Every structure is written in structure tokens, then in C-alpha cells.
Amino acid sequence: MTSLWEINNSECSLRKSAEDITPEAFSRILCTLLIRFQHLKRLSLSGLPEVTDYVTSQAKLFGSKVQYLCLRYCRKYSYKKLSLLFSLFPRLTSVSLTHCRYWVIYDCPLPITDEGLEVLGKSCPSLQTVNLENCRGITDYGLQVLAKSCASLKMVDLENC
């Protein structure tokens, strides 16, 4: 198995019941899956509950080989959570952060602004591709920081930004 929860996989039973799963329960399920499937290369957390600190406490148990991470509609993550999440996947070469617009929800700014790109660059220096489609809270400054932090960066999708 190389992939869990692709965006187009509407048949994923976990995603269908995501509203009924607490972030704590989801984090335990995710850890169990990452421990069991240590050769995963692609992971999508879109439409699923927020990952809690429990996952970071278990990270040593799942030497992750994930290279692609999809966080479509990632509005629920703070900068600190994003940093922790990215640090779980040291082999990331591709990230999709589409539709992560800068709005204020739950009294915290959303991650994909210039500061979010700075967190991304510092956490994932091996990135080659970044999809920022519909992320409207970024400026040239954030893109410069990302480019300086990620020497291997080849492509950044800025459609509708």
C-alpha cells in the first residue's frame, strides 16, 4: 500500500464518519495506520479531524516514508500544529495546501499566509513541489522565504492566489 485517503476517494469510510470521530480518536487511528503501513508514500488528511499532539508523541514508532502530504482545506491547523505535523514526515517532497485561505476561525489565523510558508520552508527543506491553489493570504515575501528555505523547490502552483 502506498497511499491512504486520496482526495478523490469518496468511498473512504473513515472520511465518511469524520464528523463523529474526535481529534484524539483520529490521532490514535492515524498512528496505528502509520505504524502498520510504514512504507506509505502518499497521505491525505483532507476532510479528517485535526491531528493532536498524541501523534507527535508516537512519531518514533513510525519511521515515516511519506513523500506527499495533502492538507486541502487545512484551516483548522495553527502554525505550531503545522510545524509539528510537517516534522512527522521528514521525507516530504510534495505538499498540497489548496484552499487554505486566510480567514479567522476559532480566534486563530489560518496557516497559509507568509508566516505559514515560513513554517513550511523551515519544516520541509526537501520540498520540490508545493500546491497553494486558492491560498490568498500569501505575498511575494512568503514565496521568497519558501524558495530560500527549499533549495530543491521546482514548482509552486499559485492558481487563484
Coordinates of C-alpha atoms in Angstrom, one line a residue:
M1 CA 0.0 0.0 0.0
T2 CA 1.5 3.3 -1.0
S3 CA -1.4 5.7 -0.3
L4 CA -4.1 6.4 2.3
W5 CA -7.1 8.6 1.8
E6 CA -6.6 10.1 -1.5
I7 CA -8.7 13.3 -2.2
N8 CA -10.9 11.6 -4.8
N9 CA -11.5 8.6 -2.6
S10 CA -15.1 9.4 -1.6
E11 CA -15.5 5.8 -0.5
C12 CA -13.1 6.1 2.4
S13 CA -15.3 5.0 5.4
L14 CA -13.1 7.0 7.8
R15 CA -13.8 10.2 5.9
K16 CA -17.5 9.5 5.7
S17 CA -17.7 9.3 9.5
A18 CA -15.1 12.0 10.2
E19 CA -17.7 14.2 11.9
D20 CA -18.3 11.5 14.5
I21 CA -14.6 11.0 15.3
T22 CA -12.9 13.1 17.9
P23 CA -9.4 14.5 17.1
E24 CA -8.0 12.3 19.9
A25 CA -9.6 9.2 18.5
F26 CA -8.5 10.1 14.9
S27 CA -4.9 10.7 16.1
R28 CA -4.8 7.2 17.6
I29 CA -6.2 5.7 14.4
L30 CA -3.7 7.6 12.3
C31 CA -0.8 6.5 14.5
T32 CA -1.9 2.8 14.3
L33 CA -2.1 3.1 10.5
L34 CA 1.3 4.9 10.2
I35 CA 2.9 2.2 12.4
R36 CA 1.3 -0.6 10.4
F37 CA 2.0 0.9 6.9
Q38 CA 5.4 2.3 7.3
H39 CA 6.1 2.3 3.5
L40 CA 3.3 4.8 2.7
K41 CA 4.4 7.4 0.2
R42 CA 1.2 9.5 -0.1
L43 CA -1.2 10.6 2.7
S44 CA -4.2 12.9 2.6
L45 CA -5.6 14.4 5.8
S46 CA -8.2 16.4 4.0
G47 CA -11.7 16.3 5.5
L48 CA -10.4 14.4 8.5
P49 CA -10.2 15.6 12.2
E50 CA -7.3 17.6 13.3
V51 CA -4.2 15.7 14.3
T52 CA -3.4 16.1 18.1
D53 CA -0.1 16.0 20.0
Y54 CA -0.6 12.3 20.5
V55 CA 0.7 11.7 17.0
T56 CA 4.0 13.6 17.7
S57 CA 4.5 11.6 20.9
Q58 CA 4.3 8.4 18.9
A59 CA 6.3 9.6 15.9
K60 CA 9.4 7.5 16.8
L61 CA 7.3 4.4 16.3
F62 CA 6.6 5.0 12.6
G63 CA 9.7 6.0 10.7
S64 CA 7.6 7.7 8.0
K65 CA 8.4 7.5 4.4
V66 CA 5.6 9.8 3.3
Q67 CA 6.7 12.0 0.4
Y68 CA 3.4 13.6 -0.5
L69 CA 1.0 15.2 2.1
C70 CA -2.3 16.6 1.2
L71 CA -3.8 19.1 3.7
R72 CA -6.6 20.5 1.4
Y73 CA -8.8 22.9 3.4
C74 CA -6.4 22.9 6.3
R75 CA -8.0 25.8 8.1
K76 CA -8.1 24.1 11.4
Y77 CA -4.3 24.0 11.9
S78 CA -2.3 26.7 13.7
Y79 CA 1.2 27.5 12.7
K80 CA 2.5 25.4 15.7
K81 CA 0.4 22.4 14.7
L82 CA 1.5 22.7 11.1
S83 CA 5.1 22.7 12.1
L84 CA 4.6 19.6 14.3
L85 CA 2.7 17.9 11.5
F86 CA 5.3 18.6 8.9
S87 CA 8.1 17.4 11.2
L88 CA 6.4 14.0 11.4
F89 CA 7.2 13.5 7.7
P90 CA 10.9 14.3 7.2
R91 CA 10.9 12.9 3.6
L92 CA 8.2 15.2 2.3
T93 CA 9.0 16.4 -1.2
S94 CA 5.4 17.5 -2.2
V95 CA 2.7 19.2 -0.2
S96 CA -0.8 20.3 -1.3
L97 CA -2.3 23.1 0.7
T98 CA -5.1 24.1 -1.7
H99 CA -8.0 26.1 -0.5
C100 CA -6.3 27.1 2.8
R101 CA -7.4 30.7 2.7
Y102 CA -6.6 33.2 5.3
W103 CA -9.7 33.5 7.4
V104 CA -10.1 33.7 11.1
I105 CA -11.7 30.7 12.6
Y106 CA -11.7 29.8 16.3
D107 CA -9.9 33.1 17.0
C108 CA -6.6 32.0 15.4
P109 CA -5.3 33.0 12.0
L110 CA -5.1 30.3 9.4
P111 CA -1.8 28.8 8.3
I112 CA -1.3 29.7 4.7
T113 CA -0.1 33.2 4.9
D114 CA 3.5 34.4 4.6
E115 CA 4.1 33.0 8.1
G116 CA 2.6 29.7 7.1
L117 CA 5.0 29.5 4.2
E118 CA 7.9 30.3 6.5
V119 CA 6.9 27.4 8.8
L120 CA 6.6 25.1 5.7
G121 CA 10.0 26.0 4.4
K122 CA 11.8 25.6 7.8
S123 CA 10.0 22.3 8.5
C124 CA 10.4 20.8 5.0
P125 CA 13.6 21.9 3.4
S126 CA 13.5 19.0 0.9
L127 CA 10.3 20.2 -0.8
Q128 CA 10.2 20.0 -4.6
T129 CA 6.6 20.9 -5.3
V130 CA 4.0 22.9 -3.4
N131 CA 0.4 23.4 -4.4
L132 CA -1.0 26.7 -3.0
E133 CA -4.0 26.9 -5.3
N134 CA -6.7 29.3 -3.8
C135 CA -4.5 30.3 -0.9
R136 CA -5.0 34.1 -1.0
G137 CA -3.1 35.1 2.2
I138 CA 0.4 34.9 0.7
T139 CA 2.6 37.5 -0.8
D140 CA 5.9 37.7 -2.7
Y141 CA 7.7 37.9 0.7
G142 CA 6.3 34.4 1.7
L143 CA 7.3 32.9 -1.6
Q144 CA 10.8 34.3 -1.3
V145 CA 11.2 32.8 2.2
L146 CA 9.9 29.4 0.9
A147 CA 12.3 29.5 -2.1
K148 CA 15.3 30.3 0.1
S149 CA 14.4 27.6 2.6
C150 CA 13.8 24.9 0.0
A151 CA 16.8 24.6 -2.3
S152 CA 15.2 21.7 -4.3
L153 CA 12.0 23.6 -5.0
K154 CA 11.0 23.1 -8.6
M155 CA 7.3 24.0 -8.8
V156 CA 4.8 26.2 -6.9
D157 CA 1.2 26.2 -8.0
L158 CA -0.3 29.6 -7.4
E159 CA -3.5 29.3 -9.3
N160 CA -6.2 31.7 -8.0
C161 CA -3.8 33.2 -5.4

